[in-house]
Amino acid sequence: MEVKESFHIDRNGSHQMLNLVRQANQFQSYIVLEANNKVVNCKSLISISAFLTPSENITLKAVGDDAKVAVTTLQRLFK
C-alpha cells in the first residue's frame, strides 16, 4: 500500500526533522520526503539534513504494510 500526505515545514524545521527520523525508524514501511524535485529517505538523518530547506509543498510518502499508520503518525509532527 502507498500513502501520501502533503504539508509545509517552517524555518525552524530542524527539530521537526530530527523527530521525523526517530519516528520513521519505528515503521517497517519505506518512507520518503519529496519536494523541489528531490526524494530523500526519512530514516536517514544525513539525507534529511541535506534536504532541510523550507519548501512550499513537501510530500511524505510511505510504501508498505504499515504505510497508513506511518504517514498519519509522522504528519502530526508538522502540525
CSV table of N, CA and C in Angstrom, one decimal:
chain,number,residue,atom,x,y,z
A,1,MET,N,0.8,-1.2,0.0
A,1,MET,CA,0.0,0.0,0.0
A,1,MET,C,0.9,1.2,0.0
A,2,GLU,N,0.5,2.3,-0.8
A,2,GLU,CA,1.2,3.5,-0.8
A,2,GLU,C,0.3,4.6,-0.3
A,3,VAL,N,0.8,5.5,0.6
A,3,VAL,CA,0.0,6.5,1.2
A,3,VAL,C,0.9,7.8,1.1
A,4,LYS,N,0.2,8.9,0.8
A,4,LYS,CA,0.9,10.2,0.7
A,4,LYS,C,0.1,11.3,1.5
A,5,GLU,N,0.9,12.3,2.0
A,5,GLU,CA,0.3,13.4,2.7
A,5,GLU,C,1.2,14.6,2.4
A,6,SER,N,0.7,15.8,2.1
A,6,SER,CA,1.4,17.0,1.8
A,6,SER,C,1.3,17.9,3.0
A,7,PHE,N,2.4,18.7,3.2
A,7,PHE,CA,2.4,19.7,4.3
A,7,PHE,C,3.6,20.6,4.1
A,8,HIS,N,3.7,21.6,5.0
A,8,HIS,CA,4.8,22.6,5.0
A,8,HIS,C,5.7,22.4,6.2
A,9,ILE,N,7.0,22.7,6.1
A,9,ILE,CA,7.8,22.8,7.3
A,9,ILE,C,8.2,24.3,7.5
A,10,ASP,N,8.4,24.7,8.7
A,10,ASP,CA,8.8,26.1,9.0
A,10,ASP,C,10.3,26.3,9.0
A,11,ARG,N,10.7,27.5,9.1
A,11,ARG,CA,12.1,27.8,9.1
A,11,ARG,C,12.9,27.1,10.2
A,12,ASN,N,12.3,26.8,11.3
A,12,ASN,CA,13.0,26.1,12.4
A,12,ASN,C,12.7,24.6,12.3
A,13,GLY,N,12.7,24.1,11.2
A,13,GLY,CA,12.3,22.7,11.0
A,13,GLY,C,13.3,21.7,11.4
A,14,SER,N,14.5,22.0,11.8
A,14,SER,CA,15.5,21.0,12.2
A,14,SER,C,15.0,20.1,13.3
A,15,HIS,N,14.3,20.7,14.3
A,15,HIS,CA,13.8,19.9,15.4
A,15,HIS,C,12.7,18.9,14.9
A,16,GLN,N,11.9,19.4,14.0
A,16,GLN,CA,10.9,18.5,13.4
A,16,GLN,C,11.5,17.4,12.6
A,17,MET,N,12.6,17.7,11.9
A,17,MET,CA,13.2,16.7,11.0
A,17,MET,C,13.9,15.6,11.9
A,18,LEU,N,14.5,16.0,13.0
A,18,LEU,CA,15.1,15.0,13.9
A,18,LEU,C,14.1,14.1,14.4
A,19,ASN,N,13.0,14.6,14.9
A,19,ASN,CA,11.9,13.8,15.4
A,19,ASN,C,11.3,12.9,14.3
A,20,LEU,N,11.3,13.4,13.0
A,20,LEU,CA,10.8,12.6,11.9
A,20,LEU,C,11.6,11.4,11.7
A,21,VAL,N,12.9,11.5,11.7
A,21,VAL,CA,13.8,10.4,11.6
A,21,VAL,C,13.7,9.4,12.7
A,22,ARG,N,13.6,9.9,13.9
A,22,ARG,CA,13.4,9.0,15.0
A,22,ARG,C,12.1,8.2,14.9
A,23,GLN,N,11.0,8.9,14.6
A,23,GLN,CA,9.7,8.2,14.4
A,23,GLN,C,9.7,7.3,13.2
A,24,ALA,N,10.2,7.7,12.1
A,24,ALA,CA,10.2,6.9,10.9
A,24,ALA,C,10.8,5.6,11.0
A,25,ASN,N,11.9,5.5,11.8
A,25,ASN,CA,12.6,4.3,12.1
A,25,ASN,C,11.8,3.3,12.9
A,26,GLN,N,10.7,3.6,13.4
A,26,GLN,CA,9.9,2.7,14.1
A,26,GLN,C,8.9,1.9,13.2
A,27,PHE,N,8.9,2.3,11.9
A,27,PHE,CA,8.0,1.6,11.0
A,27,PHE,C,8.7,0.8,10.0
A,28,GLN,N,8.1,-0.3,9.5
A,28,GLN,CA,8.6,-1.2,8.5
A,28,GLN,C,8.6,-0.6,7.1
A,29,SER,N,7.7,0.3,6.8
A,29,SER,CA,7.5,0.9,5.5
A,29,SER,C,8.7,1.7,5.1
A,30,TYR,N,8.8,1.7,3.7
A,30,TYR,CA,9.8,2.6,3.1
A,30,TYR,C,9.2,4.0,3.1
A,31,ILE,N,9.8,5.0,3.7
A,31,ILE,CA,9.2,6.3,3.9
A,31,ILE,C,10.2,7.4,3.3
A,32,VAL,N,9.6,8.3,2.5
A,32,VAL,CA,10.4,9.3,1.9
A,32,VAL,C,9.7,10.7,2.0
A,33,LEU,N,10.5,11.7,1.8
A,33,LEU,CA,10.0,13.1,1.7
A,33,LEU,C,10.3,13.5,0.2
A,34,GLU,N,9.4,14.1,-0.4
A,34,GLU,CA,9.6,14.6,-1.8
A,34,GLU,C,9.3,16.1,-1.8
A,35,ALA,N,10.2,16.9,-2.4
A,35,ALA,CA,10.0,18.3,-2.6
A,35,ALA,C,11.1,18.8,-3.6
A,36,ASN,N,10.7,19.8,-4.3
A,36,ASN,CA,11.7,20.5,-5.2
A,36,ASN,C,12.5,19.5,-6.0
A,37,ASN,N,11.9,18.5,-6.6
A,37,ASN,CA,12.5,17.5,-7.4
A,37,ASN,C,13.5,16.7,-6.7
A,38,LYS,N,13.4,16.6,-5.4
A,38,LYS,CA,14.3,15.7,-4.6
A,38,LYS,C,13.4,14.7,-3.8
A,39,VAL,N,14.0,13.5,-3.6
A,39,VAL,CA,13.4,12.5,-2.8
A,39,VAL,C,14.4,12.0,-1.8
A,40,VAL,N,14.1,12.0,-0.6
A,40,VAL,CA,15.1,11.6,0.5
A,40,VAL,C,14.4,10.6,1.4
A,41,ASN,N,15.2,9.7,1.9
A,41,ASN,CA,14.8,8.6,2.8
A,41,ASN,C,14.6,9.3,4.2
A,42,CYS,N,13.4,9.1,4.8
A,42,CYS,CA,13.1,9.7,6.1
A,42,CYS,C,13.8,8.9,7.2
A,43,LYS,N,14.4,7.8,7.0
A,43,LYS,CA,15.0,7.1,8.0
A,43,LYS,C,16.5,7.4,8.1
A,44,SER,N,17.0,8.3,7.3
A,44,SER,CA,18.4,8.7,7.3
A,44,SER,C,18.6,10.2,7.7
A,45,LEU,N,19.2,10.4,8.8
A,45,LEU,CA,19.4,11.7,9.3
A,45,LEU,C,20.3,12.5,8.3
A,46,ILE,N,21.3,11.9,7.7
A,46,ILE,CA,22.1,12.5,6.7
A,46,ILE,C,21.3,13.0,5.5
A,47,SER,N,20.4,12.2,5.0
A,47,SER,CA,19.6,12.5,3.9
A,47,SER,C,18.7,13.7,4.2
A,48,ILE,N,18.1,13.6,5.4
A,48,ILE,CA,17.2,14.7,5.9
A,48,ILE,C,17.9,16.0,6.0
A,49,SER,N,19.1,15.9,6.6
A,49,SER,CA,19.9,17.1,6.8
A,49,SER,C,20.3,17.8,5.5
A,50,ALA,N,20.6,17.1,4.5
A,50,ALA,CA,20.9,17.7,3.2
A,50,ALA,C,19.6,18.3,2.6
A,51,PHE,N,18.5,17.8,2.9
A,51,PHE,CA,17.2,18.1,2.4
A,51,PHE,C,16.6,19.3,3.1
A,52,LEU,N,17.1,19.6,4.3
A,52,LEU,CA,16.4,20.6,5.2
A,52,LEU,C,16.4,22.0,4.6
A,53,THR,N,15.4,22.4,3.9
A,53,THR,CA,15.1,23.7,3.5
A,53,THR,C,13.6,23.9,3.5
A,54,PRO,N,13.2,25.1,3.9
A,54,PRO,CA,11.7,25.3,3.9
A,54,PRO,C,11.2,25.2,2.4
A,55,SER,N,10.1,24.7,2.3
A,55,SER,CA,9.6,24.5,0.9
A,55,SER,C,8.1,24.8,0.9
A,56,GLU,N,7.6,25.1,-0.3
A,56,GLU,CA,6.2,25.4,-0.4
A,56,GLU,C,5.3,24.2,-0.1
A,57,ASN,N,5.8,23.1,-0.7
A,57,ASN,CA,5.0,21.9,-0.5
A,57,ASN,C,5.9,20.6,-0.4
A,58,ILE,N,5.7,19.9,0.7
A,58,ILE,CA,6.5,18.7,0.9
A,58,ILE,C,5.5,17.6,1.0
A,59,THR,N,5.9,16.5,0.3
A,59,THR,CA,5.0,15.3,0.4
A,59,THR,C,5.7,14.2,1.1
A,60,LEU,N,5.1,13.6,2.1
A,60,LEU,CA,5.5,12.5,2.8
A,60,LEU,C,4.9,11.3,2.2
A,61,LYS,N,5.7,10.3,1.8
A,61,LYS,CA,5.1,9.1,1.1
A,61,LYS,C,5.7,7.9,1.8
A,62,ALA,N,4.8,6.9,2.1
A,62,ALA,CA,5.2,5.6,2.7
A,62,ALA,C,4.6,4.5,1.9
A,63,VAL,N,5.4,3.4,1.7
A,63,VAL,CA,5.0,2.2,1.0
A,63,VAL,C,5.3,1.0,1.9
A,64,GLY,N,4.3,0.2,2.2
A,64,GLY,CA,4.5,-0.9,3.0
A,64,GLY,C,3.2,-1.3,3.8
A,65,ASP,N,3.3,-2.3,4.5
A,65,ASP,CA,2.1,-2.8,5.3
A,65,ASP,C,1.6,-1.8,6.3
A,66,ASP,N,2.5,-1.0,6.9
A,66,ASP,CA,2.1,0.0,7.9
A,66,ASP,C,2.2,1.4,7.4
A,67,ALA,N,2.0,1.6,6.1
A,67,ALA,CA,2.2,2.9,5.5
A,67,ALA,C,1.2,3.9,6.0
A,68,LYS,N,-0.1,3.5,6.1
A,68,LYS,CA,-1.1,4.4,6.5
A,68,LYS,C,-0.9,4.9,7.9
A,69,VAL,N,-0.5,4.0,8.8
A,69,VAL,CA,-0.2,4.4,10.2
A,69,VAL,C,1.0,5.3,10.2
A,70,ALA,N,2.0,5.0,9.4
A,70,ALA,CA,3.3,5.7,9.4
A,70,ALA,C,3.0,7.2,9.0
A,71,VAL,N,2.3,7.3,7.9
A,71,VAL,CA,2.0,8.7,7.4
A,71,VAL,C,1.1,9.5,8.4
A,72,THR,N,0.1,8.8,8.9
A,72,THR,CA,-0.7,9.5,9.9
A,72,THR,C,0.1,10.0,11.1
A,73,THR,N,0.9,9.1,11.6
A,73,THR,CA,1.7,9.4,12.8
A,73,THR,C,2.8,10.5,12.4
A,74,LEU,N,3.5,10.4,11.4
A,74,LEU,CA,4.6,11.3,11.0
A,74,LEU,C,4.1,12.7,10.6
A,75,GLN,N,2.9,12.8,10.0
A,75,GLN,CA,2.4,14.1,9.5
A,75,GLN,C,2.0,14.9,10.7
A,76,ARG,N,1.7,14.3,11.9
A,76,ARG,CA,1.4,15.0,13.1
A,76,ARG,C,2.5,15.9,13.6
A,77,LEU,N,3.7,15.5,13.3
A,77,LEU,CA,4.9,16.2,13.7
A,77,LEU,C,5.0,17.6,13.1
A,78,PHE,N,4.3,17.8,12.0
A,78,PHE,CA,4.3,19.1,11.3
A,78,PHE,C,3.1,19.9,11.4
A,79,LYS,N,2.2,19.6,12.4
A,79,LYS,CA,1.0,20.4,12.6
A,79,LYS,C,1.2,21.3,13.8
